[in-house]
XYZ file of C-alpha atoms in Angstrom:
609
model
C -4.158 -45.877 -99.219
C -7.272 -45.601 -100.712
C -8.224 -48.983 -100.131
C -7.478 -48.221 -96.414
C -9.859 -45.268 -96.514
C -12.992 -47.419 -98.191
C -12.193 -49.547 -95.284
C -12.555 -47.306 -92.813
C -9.073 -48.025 -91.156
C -7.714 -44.463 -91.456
C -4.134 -42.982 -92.699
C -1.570 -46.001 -92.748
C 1.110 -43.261 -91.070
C 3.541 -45.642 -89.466
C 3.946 -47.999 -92.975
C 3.928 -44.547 -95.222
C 6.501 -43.102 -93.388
C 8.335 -46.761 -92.809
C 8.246 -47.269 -96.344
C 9.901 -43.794 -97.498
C 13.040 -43.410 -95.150
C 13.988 -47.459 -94.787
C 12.075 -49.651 -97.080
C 11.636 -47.515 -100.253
C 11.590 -50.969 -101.780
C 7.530 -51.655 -100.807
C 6.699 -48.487 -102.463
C 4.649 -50.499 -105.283
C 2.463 -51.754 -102.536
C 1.531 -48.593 -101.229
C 0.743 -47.089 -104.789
C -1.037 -50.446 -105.913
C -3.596 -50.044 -102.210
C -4.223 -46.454 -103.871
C -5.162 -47.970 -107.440
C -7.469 -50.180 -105.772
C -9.377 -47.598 -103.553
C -10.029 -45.319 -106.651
C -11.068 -48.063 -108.894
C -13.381 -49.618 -106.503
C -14.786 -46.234 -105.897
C -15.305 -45.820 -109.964
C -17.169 -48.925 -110.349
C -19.213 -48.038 -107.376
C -20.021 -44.790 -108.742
C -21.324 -46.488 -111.991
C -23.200 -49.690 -110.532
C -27.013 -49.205 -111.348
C -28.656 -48.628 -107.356
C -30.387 -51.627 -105.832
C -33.480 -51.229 -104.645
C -33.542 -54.303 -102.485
C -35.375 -57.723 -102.123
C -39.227 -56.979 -100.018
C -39.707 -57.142 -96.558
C -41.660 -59.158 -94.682
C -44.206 -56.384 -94.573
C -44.333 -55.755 -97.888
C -46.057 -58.873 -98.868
C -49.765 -58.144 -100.444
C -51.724 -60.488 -98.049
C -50.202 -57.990 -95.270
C -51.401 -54.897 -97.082
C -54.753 -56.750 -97.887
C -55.705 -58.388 -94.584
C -58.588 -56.002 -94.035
C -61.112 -54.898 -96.599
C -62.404 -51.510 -96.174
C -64.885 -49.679 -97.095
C -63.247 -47.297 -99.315
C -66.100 -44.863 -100.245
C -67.659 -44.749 -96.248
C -63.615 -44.069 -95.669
C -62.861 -41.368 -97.664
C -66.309 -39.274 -96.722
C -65.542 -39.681 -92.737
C -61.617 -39.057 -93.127
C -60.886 -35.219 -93.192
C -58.983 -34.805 -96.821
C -56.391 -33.264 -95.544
C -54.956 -36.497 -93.563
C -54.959 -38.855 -96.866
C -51.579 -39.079 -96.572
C -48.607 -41.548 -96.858
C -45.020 -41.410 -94.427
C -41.876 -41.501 -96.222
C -41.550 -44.693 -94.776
C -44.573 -45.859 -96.795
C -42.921 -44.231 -100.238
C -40.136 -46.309 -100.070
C -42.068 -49.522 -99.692
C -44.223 -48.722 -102.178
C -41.189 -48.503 -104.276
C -39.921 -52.092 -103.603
C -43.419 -53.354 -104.252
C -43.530 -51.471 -107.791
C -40.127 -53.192 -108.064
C -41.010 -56.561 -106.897
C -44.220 -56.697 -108.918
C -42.016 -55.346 -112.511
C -39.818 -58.261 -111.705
C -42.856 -60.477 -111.584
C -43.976 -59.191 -114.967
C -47.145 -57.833 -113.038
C -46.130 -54.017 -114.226
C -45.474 -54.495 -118.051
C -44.073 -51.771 -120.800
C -46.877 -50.292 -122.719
C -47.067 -48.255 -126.108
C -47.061 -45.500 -124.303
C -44.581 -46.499 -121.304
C -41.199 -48.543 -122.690
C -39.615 -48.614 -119.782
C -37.015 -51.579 -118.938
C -37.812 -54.170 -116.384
C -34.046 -53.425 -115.484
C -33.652 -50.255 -114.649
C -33.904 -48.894 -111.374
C -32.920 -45.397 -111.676
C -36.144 -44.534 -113.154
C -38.738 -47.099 -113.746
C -42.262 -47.418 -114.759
C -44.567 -43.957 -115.317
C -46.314 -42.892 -112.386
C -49.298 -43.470 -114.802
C -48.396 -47.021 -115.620
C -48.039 -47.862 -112.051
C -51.316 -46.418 -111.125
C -53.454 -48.480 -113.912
C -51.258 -51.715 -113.560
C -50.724 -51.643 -110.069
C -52.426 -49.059 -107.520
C -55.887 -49.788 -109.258
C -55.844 -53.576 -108.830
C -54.388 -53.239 -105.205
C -56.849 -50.825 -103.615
C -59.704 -52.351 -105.781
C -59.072 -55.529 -103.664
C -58.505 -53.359 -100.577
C -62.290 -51.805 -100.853
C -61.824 -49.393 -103.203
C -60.039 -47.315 -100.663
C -56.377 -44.992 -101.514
C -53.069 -46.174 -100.818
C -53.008 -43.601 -98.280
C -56.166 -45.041 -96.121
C -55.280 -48.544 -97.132
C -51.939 -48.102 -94.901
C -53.315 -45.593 -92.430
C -57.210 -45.025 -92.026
C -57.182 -42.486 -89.218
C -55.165 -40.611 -91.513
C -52.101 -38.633 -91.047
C -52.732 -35.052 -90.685
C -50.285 -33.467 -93.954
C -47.129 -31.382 -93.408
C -45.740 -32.235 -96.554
C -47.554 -31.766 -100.117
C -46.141 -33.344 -103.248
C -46.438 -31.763 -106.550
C -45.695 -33.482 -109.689
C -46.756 -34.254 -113.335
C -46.999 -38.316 -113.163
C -44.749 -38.010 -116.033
C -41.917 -39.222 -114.009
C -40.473 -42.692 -113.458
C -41.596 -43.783 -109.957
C -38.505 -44.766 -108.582
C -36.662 -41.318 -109.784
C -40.051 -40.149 -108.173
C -39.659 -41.997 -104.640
C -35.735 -40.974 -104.871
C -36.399 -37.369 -104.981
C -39.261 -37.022 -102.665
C -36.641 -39.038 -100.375
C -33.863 -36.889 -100.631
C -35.855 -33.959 -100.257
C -37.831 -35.126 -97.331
C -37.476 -32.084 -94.849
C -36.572 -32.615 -91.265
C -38.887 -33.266 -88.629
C -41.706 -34.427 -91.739
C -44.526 -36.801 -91.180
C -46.701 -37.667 -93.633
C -46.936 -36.297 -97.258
C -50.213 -35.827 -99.824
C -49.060 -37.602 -102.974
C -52.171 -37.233 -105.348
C -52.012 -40.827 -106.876
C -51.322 -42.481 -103.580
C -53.808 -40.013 -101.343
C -56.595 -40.007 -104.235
C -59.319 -43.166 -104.186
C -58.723 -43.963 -107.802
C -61.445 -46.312 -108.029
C -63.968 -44.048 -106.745
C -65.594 -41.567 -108.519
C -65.696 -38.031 -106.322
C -65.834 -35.439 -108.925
C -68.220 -33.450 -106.556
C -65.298 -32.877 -104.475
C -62.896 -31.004 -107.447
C -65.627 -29.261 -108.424
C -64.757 -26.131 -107.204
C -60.498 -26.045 -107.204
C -60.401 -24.143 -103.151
C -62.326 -26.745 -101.533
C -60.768 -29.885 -103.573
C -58.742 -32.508 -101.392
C -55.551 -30.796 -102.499
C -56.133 -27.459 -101.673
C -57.271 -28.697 -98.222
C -54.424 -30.523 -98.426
C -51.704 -27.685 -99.423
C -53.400 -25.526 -96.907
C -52.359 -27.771 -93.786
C -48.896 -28.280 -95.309
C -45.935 -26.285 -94.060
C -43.711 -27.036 -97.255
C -44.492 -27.728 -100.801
C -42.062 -29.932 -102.936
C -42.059 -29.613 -106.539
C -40.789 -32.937 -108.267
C -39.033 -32.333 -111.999
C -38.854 -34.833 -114.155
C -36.498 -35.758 -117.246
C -40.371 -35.806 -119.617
C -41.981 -32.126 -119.281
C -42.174 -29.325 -117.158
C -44.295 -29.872 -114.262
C -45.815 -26.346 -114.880
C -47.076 -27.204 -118.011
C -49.904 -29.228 -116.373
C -53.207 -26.986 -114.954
C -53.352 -28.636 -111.933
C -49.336 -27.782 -111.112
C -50.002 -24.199 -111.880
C -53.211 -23.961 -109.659
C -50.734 -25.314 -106.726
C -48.604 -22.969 -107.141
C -51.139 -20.752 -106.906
C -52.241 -21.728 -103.731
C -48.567 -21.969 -102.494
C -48.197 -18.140 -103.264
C -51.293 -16.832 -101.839
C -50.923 -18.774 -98.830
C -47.235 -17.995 -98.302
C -46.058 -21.085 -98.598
C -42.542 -22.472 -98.843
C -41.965 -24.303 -102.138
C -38.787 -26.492 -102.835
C -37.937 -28.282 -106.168
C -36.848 -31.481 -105.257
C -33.296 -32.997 -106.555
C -31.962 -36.361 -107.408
C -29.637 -38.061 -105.493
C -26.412 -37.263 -105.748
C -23.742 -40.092 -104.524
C -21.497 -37.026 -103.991
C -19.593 -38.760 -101.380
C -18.409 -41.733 -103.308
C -17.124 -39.002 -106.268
C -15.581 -36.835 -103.472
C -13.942 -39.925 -101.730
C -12.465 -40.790 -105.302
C -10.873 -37.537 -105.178
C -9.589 -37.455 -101.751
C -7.720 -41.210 -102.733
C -6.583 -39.253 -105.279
C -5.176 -36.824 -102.882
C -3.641 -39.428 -100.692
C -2.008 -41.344 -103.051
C -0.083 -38.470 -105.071
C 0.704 -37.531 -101.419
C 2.060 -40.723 -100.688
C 4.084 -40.899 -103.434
C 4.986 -37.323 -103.762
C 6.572 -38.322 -100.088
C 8.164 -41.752 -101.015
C 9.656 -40.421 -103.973
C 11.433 -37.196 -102.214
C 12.312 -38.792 -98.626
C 13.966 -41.663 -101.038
C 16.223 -39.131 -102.422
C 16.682 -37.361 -99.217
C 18.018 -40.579 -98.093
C 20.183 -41.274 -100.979
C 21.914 -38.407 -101.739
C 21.141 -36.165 -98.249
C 19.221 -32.921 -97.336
C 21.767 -31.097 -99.268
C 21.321 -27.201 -100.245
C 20.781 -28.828 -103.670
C 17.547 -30.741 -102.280
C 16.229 -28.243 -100.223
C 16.459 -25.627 -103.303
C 14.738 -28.289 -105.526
C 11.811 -29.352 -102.858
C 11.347 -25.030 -102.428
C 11.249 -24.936 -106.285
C 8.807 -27.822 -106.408
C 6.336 -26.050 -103.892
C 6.502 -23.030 -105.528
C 5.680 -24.769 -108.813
C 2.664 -26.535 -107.512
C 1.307 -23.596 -106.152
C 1.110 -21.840 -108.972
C -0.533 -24.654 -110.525
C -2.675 -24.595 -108.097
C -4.001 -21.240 -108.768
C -4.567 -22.083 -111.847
C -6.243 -24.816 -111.298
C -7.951 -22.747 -109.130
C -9.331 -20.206 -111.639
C -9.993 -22.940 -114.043
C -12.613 -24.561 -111.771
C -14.143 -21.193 -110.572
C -14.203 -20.528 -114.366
C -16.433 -23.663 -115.063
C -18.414 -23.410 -112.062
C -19.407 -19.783 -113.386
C -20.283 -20.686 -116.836
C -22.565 -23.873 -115.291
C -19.998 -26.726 -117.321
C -19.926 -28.554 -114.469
C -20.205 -31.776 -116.635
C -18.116 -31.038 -118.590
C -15.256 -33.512 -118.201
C -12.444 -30.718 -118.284
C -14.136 -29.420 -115.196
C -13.489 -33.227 -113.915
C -9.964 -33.426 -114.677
C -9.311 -29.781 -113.663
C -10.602 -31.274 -109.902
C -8.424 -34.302 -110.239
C -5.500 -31.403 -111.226
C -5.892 -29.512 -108.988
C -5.580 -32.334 -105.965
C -2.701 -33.551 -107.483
C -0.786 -30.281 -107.613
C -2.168 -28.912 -103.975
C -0.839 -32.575 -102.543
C 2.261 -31.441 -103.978
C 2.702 -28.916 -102.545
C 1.754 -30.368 -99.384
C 4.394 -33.132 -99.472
C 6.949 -30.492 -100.222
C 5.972 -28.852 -97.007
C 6.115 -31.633 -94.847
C 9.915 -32.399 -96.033
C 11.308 -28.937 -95.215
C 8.822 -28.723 -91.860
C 8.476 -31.846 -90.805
C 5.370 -33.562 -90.053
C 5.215 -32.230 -86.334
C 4.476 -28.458 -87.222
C 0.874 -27.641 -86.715
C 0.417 -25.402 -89.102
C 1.676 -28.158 -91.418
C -0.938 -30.763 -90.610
C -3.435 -28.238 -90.568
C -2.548 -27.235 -94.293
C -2.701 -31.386 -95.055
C -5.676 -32.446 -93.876
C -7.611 -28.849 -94.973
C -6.031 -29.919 -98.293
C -7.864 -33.201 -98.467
C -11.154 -32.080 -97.444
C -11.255 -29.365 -99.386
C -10.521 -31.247 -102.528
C -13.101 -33.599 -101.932
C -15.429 -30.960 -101.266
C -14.802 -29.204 -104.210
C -16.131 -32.455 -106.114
C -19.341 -32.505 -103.826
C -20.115 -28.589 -105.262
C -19.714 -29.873 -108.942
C -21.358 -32.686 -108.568
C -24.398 -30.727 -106.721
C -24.174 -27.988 -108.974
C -24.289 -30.568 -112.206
C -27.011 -32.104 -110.404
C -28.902 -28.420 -110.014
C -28.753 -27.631 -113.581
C -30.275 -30.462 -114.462
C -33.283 -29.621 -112.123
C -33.712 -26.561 -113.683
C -33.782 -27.966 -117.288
C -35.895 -30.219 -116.490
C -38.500 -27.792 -114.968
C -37.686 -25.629 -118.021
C -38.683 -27.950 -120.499
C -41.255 -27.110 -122.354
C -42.525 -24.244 -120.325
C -43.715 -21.120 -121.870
C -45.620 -19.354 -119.014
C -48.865 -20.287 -117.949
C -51.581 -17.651 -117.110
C -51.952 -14.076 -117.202
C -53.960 -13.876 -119.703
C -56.470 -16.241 -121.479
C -54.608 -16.260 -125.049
C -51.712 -17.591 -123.422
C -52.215 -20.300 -121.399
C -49.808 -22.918 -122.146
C -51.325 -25.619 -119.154
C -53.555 -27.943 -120.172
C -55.793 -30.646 -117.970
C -57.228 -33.968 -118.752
C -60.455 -32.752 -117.980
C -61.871 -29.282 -119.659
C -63.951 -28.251 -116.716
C -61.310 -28.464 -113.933
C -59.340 -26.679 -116.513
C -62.028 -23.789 -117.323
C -62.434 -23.774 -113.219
C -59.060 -23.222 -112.526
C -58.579 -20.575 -114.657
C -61.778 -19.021 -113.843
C -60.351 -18.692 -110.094
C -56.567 -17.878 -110.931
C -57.524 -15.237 -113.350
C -60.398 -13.813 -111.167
C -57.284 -13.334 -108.608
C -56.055 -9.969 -108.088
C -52.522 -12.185 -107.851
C -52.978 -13.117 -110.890
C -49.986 -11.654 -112.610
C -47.633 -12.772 -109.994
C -48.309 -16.399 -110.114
C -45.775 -16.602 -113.709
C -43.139 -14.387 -111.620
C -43.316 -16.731 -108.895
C -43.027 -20.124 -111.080
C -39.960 -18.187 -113.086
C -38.307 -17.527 -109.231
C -38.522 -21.664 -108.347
C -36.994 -22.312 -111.878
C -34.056 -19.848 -110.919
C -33.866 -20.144 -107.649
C -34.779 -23.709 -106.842
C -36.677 -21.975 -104.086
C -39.542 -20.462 -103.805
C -41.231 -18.407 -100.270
C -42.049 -15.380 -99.021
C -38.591 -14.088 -98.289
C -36.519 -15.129 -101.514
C -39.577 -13.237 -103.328
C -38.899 -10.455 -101.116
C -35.511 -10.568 -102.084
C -35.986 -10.927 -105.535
C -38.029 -7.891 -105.838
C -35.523 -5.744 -104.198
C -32.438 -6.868 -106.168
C -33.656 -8.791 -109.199
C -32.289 -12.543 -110.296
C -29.893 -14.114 -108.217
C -29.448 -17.480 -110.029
C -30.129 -20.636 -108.288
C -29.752 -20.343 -104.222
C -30.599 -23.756 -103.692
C -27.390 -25.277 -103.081
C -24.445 -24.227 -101.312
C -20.849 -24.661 -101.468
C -18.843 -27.586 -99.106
C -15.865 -26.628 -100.242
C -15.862 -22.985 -98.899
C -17.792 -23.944 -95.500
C -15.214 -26.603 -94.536
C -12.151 -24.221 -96.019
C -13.596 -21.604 -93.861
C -14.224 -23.453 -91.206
C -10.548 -24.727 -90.978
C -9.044 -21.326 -91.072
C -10.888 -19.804 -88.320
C -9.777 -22.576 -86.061
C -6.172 -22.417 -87.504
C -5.961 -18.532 -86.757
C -8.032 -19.758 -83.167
C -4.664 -21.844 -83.004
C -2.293 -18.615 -84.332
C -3.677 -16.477 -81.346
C -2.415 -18.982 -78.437
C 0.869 -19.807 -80.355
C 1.699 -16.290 -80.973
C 0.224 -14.126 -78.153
C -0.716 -16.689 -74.899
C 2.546 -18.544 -74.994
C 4.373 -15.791 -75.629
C 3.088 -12.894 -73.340
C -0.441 -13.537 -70.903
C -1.842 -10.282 -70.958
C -5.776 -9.799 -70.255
C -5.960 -8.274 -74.045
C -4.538 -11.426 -74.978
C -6.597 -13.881 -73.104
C -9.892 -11.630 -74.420
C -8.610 -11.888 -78.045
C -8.154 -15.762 -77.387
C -11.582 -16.015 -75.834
C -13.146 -13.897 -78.854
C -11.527 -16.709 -81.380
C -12.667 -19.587 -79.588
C -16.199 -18.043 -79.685
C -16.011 -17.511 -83.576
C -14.612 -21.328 -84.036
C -17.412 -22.859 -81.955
C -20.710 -20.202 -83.497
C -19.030 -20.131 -86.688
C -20.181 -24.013 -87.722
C -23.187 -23.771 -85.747
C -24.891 -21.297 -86.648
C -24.039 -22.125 -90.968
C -24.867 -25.504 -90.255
C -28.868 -24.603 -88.181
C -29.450 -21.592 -90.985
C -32.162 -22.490 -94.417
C -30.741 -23.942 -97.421
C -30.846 -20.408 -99.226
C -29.537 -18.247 -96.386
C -26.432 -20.767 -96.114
C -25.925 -20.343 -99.958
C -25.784 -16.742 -99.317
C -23.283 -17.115 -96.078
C -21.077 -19.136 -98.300
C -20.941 -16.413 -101.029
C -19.206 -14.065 -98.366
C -16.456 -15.853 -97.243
C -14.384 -15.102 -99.568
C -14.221 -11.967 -97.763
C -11.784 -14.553 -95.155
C -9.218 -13.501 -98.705
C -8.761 -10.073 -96.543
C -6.951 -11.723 -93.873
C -4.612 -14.092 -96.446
C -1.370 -11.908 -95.642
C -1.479 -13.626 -92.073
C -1.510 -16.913 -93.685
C 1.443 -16.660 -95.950
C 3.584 -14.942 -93.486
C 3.153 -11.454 -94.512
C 1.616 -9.785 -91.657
C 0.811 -11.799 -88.363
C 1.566 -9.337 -85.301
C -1.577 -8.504 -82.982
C -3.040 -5.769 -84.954
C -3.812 -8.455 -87.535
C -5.146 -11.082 -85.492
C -7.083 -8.092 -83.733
C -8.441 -7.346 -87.496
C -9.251 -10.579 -87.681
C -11.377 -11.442 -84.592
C -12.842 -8.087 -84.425
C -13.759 -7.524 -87.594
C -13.246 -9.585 -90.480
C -14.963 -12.874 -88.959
C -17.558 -11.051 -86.677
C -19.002 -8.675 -90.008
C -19.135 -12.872 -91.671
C -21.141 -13.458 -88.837
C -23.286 -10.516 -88.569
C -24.079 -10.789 -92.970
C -24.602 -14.705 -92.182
C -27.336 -13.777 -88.983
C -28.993 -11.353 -91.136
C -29.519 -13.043 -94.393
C -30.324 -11.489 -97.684
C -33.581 -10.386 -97.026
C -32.786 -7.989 -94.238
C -29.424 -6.075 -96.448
C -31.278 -6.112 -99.599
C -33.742 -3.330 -97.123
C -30.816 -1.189 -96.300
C -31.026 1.788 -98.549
C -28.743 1.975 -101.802
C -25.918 -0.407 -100.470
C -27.885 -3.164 -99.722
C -29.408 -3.838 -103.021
C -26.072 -3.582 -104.374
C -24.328 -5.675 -101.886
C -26.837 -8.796 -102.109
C -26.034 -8.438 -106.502
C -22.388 -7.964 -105.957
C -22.553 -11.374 -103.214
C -24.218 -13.370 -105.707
C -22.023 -12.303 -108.524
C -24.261 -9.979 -110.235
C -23.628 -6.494 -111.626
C -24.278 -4.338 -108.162
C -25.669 -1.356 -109.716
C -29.262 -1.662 -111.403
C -31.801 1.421 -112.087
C -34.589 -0.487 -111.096
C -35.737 -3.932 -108.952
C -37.385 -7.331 -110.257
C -40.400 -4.514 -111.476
C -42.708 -7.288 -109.314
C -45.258 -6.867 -106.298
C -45.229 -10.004 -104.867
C -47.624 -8.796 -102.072
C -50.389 -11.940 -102.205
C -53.958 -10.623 -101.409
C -55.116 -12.701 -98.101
C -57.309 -15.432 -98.751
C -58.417 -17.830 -96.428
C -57.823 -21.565 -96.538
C -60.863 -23.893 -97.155
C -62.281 -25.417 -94.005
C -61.299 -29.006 -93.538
């Protein structure tokens, strides 16, 4: 079955169900198709990425077919439009690759990288002396950036890093953290002429070609690497800086993830204990009858599984909370858990049949979810390790001059920058705002906001799968509940309006999680668990109208009304909202005092371009 799913031919149905009432005999088949999917998707999983043979326009006489003048170039092109498209990144990446295949890019003392590996690659530094230098020397002395493009390309995307990095973890990150709707990026080695000697234009840090640059951005992305912290270089810092006092959004960028081959491994997984959970009871329904005997032993087996499921269950949430999301319990606690939950499932479906929608809604919730709960470890694994890598090594960076921990290749940009950052009535802030990207993963005017009013949160920039598309599922299933239960059985108006209100919460629900910021849906996913207040409808307890009135009218709409808000706006609401934001984001709700932080930047203006 799993094979059938990396094929993309959907749930063999007819042969499952073929196999388990009149040919019990081709069981072996159907288990061996399941063995297969999950082992292909294993090796998969582990397979070093390809970067791919070059393109046509990737060869160098392409890129050199017209010499330019590089230094005429780069004194006519505004400095804020020395910038490369992702498009260009990626190339760039094959060539690096290409020309390390062709021993062009070689290890050095300080660089022993291997020719193949192709997760991370040569230094950004190494690339730039072995391979930028002798390109764009040929070129005219001109940047990558004006090599490719010399109009320029006006930036809406700036790119801060420590060159420490390999540059295809480098190109990898930027790529999965490319924002929507993006153009063209400033990446320092790429954008910079670095054949050409323009020290008169970093001489003073505001009017330098990357503050011009940051200022016409509309996002900053910070790129962590496995070396340093990318805050323990000057330069990193002083863009930070800028980034703060001119309100601008700063993401760290991740790695990434190939969650959906690990959560695909999970949901074969799923399918084939389901498929055997089914062959193996319908087999001795057949043989021996649905007896009272049976039916008490399939009742006993679903009760069984959901308690292991629950446990399972707390296991997981236990792991997620103390960040062991590598660890490779945590794994097998997933693969557990599916195992048990299809259990259950397959117990369900022989006492209800597989024509009960509430049935197939439980089934194929159960396989998404299980899957999703895979993609949330293996984001969250993937988050920690951004955050230890832009922990490493840092130990603060300004506020005051006998504790500056950044350091610059050059002692007078260094003595500049810290001449303006400290002369900054911000000054103080900038180490608050560095310490909210580390926790956060975000950084911006709002999230500081936040921060101040209700202290640490913990890391905001990633949200859970598993509880969106569980959520999602049960407000359509009780959307489903209100026409079983109250249309087909009596068409009042209050009926039809309670119908109408559901439909409207299955359609905005999705749509308006899916169009909100990263950190605003991390904080709509933290309150659906408040969807646990309506879990007596769903096991039967309670389900007449005044429920599904509860339900439509209040529990989903005040999900709806937190989600439209956001954090920012409850953390303002006197004494509760504080609390409320703490208590969401599992911290303890009732604190004396805030972060202790004015985040407030003094206005400066941008340099003139």
């Amino acid at each position: 079955m799993g094979l059938y799913v990396l094929l993309g031919r959907g749930w063999p149905w007819r042969e499952v169900w073929g196999l388990a009432v009149h040919r019990y005999r081709g069981s072996q088949h159907v288990g061996l198709r399941n063995i297969i999917g999950t082992l292909a998707l294993t090796v998969a999983l582990h397979r070093q990425p390809s970067i791919g043979h070059a393109w046509e326009e990737d060869r160098s006489d392409r890129l050199l077919e017209t010499i330019r003048n590089g230094a005429h170039l780069h004194r006519t092109v505004a400095q804020n439009r020395w910038c490369v498209t992702l498009a260009d990144l990626q190339q760039f990446k094959r060539l690096v690759f290409q020309a390390v295949r062709k021993g062009v890019i070689k290890p050095t003392e300080r660089d022993q990288f291997l020719a193949s590996d192709t997760r991370v690659g040569p230094s950004v530094y190494t690339v730039v002396d072995q391979f930028v230098k002798p390109m764009t020397r040929a070129a005219g002395n001109v940047s990558w950036a004006l090599m490719k493009h010399p109009e320029g390309l006006l930036c809406d995307v700036f790119i801060t890093h420590a060159w420490a990095e390999g540059i295809y973890e480098f190109v990898d990150k930027v790529t999965q953290s490319w924002p929507r709707g993006a153009t063209a990026a400033y990446v320092c080695f790429l954008s910079y002429p670095q054949n050409l000697d323009i020290s008169d234009l970093i001489q003073s840090p505001r009017e330098s070609p990357f503050a011009r640059a940051l200022g016409s951005s509309r996002l900053v992305i910070a790129v962590p690497n496995h070396v340093c912290s990318i805050y323990s270089y000057i330069w990193c810092v002083y863009e930070a800086f800028l980034a703060f006092i001119w309100d601008k959004r700063i993401r760290a960028a991740k790695s990434p993830v190939v969650g959906w081959l690990s959560m695909l491994r999970v949901s074969c997984t799923a399918f084939a204990t389901l498929g055997a959970c089914i062959l193996i009871l319908m087999s001795q329904a057949t043989y021996y009858g649905f007896t009272a005997d049976f039916v008490h032993l399939v009742r006993q087996i679903r009760l069984v599984s959901i308690i292991l499921s629950a446990l399972c269950g707390v296991c997981i949430m236990v792991f997620f909370a103390l960040g062991k999301h590598a660890w490779i319990s945590c794994q097998i606690a997933i693969l557990v858990f599916a195992v048990v939950v299809e259990m259950f499932v397959a117990a369900d479906l022989c006492l209800n049949g597989a024509t009960d929608p509430p049935v197939i809604c439980v089934l194929l919730l159960s396989i998404l979810a299980c899957g999703a709960v895979e993609g949330d470890r293996r984001q969250s694994e993937e988050t920690c390790r951004q955050t230890q890598e832009l922990r490493r090594g840092f130990a603060g960076t300004v506020g005051a001059s006998e504790k500056i921990h950044a350091f610059s290749s050059s002692p007078s940009d260094l003595q500049n920058i810290l001449a303006e950052i400290e002369g900054h009535a911000s000054v103080n802030a900038v180490d608050k705002v560095v310490d909210t990207l580390l926790a956060l993963g975000l950084s911006g005017k709002e999230l500081r906001r936040v921060t101040e009013h209700v202290g640490p949160l913990g890391n905001v920039s990633v949200w859970s799968k598993a509880l969106f598309v569980a959520s999602s599922g049960l407000i359509c299933f009780q959307c489903f509940q209100v026409y079983r239960y109250r249309i087909l059985i009596d068409t009042s108006t209050l009926h039809y309006i309670l119908l109408g209100v559901a439909l409207l919460e299955a359609i905005l629900w999705p749509v308006i999680f899916l169009l909100l910021p990263v950190e605003r849906k991390t904080f709509a996913a933290r309150c659906l668990p408040l969807l646990l207040l309506l879990s007596p409808g769903f096991v039967g307890l309670w389900g007449c109208f005044p429920y599904d009135a509860t339900a439509h009218f209040g529990v989903i709409p005040v999900i709806l009304l937190i989600t439209l808000l956001g954090p920012a706006r409850i953390a303002q609401i006197p004494v509760l909202g504080p609390a409320a934001v703490r208590l969401v984001f599992a911290r303890r709700p009732w604190r004396t005092k805030g972060s202790g932080t004015s985040f407030e930047a003094t206005t400066v203006p941008m340099p003139g371009v």
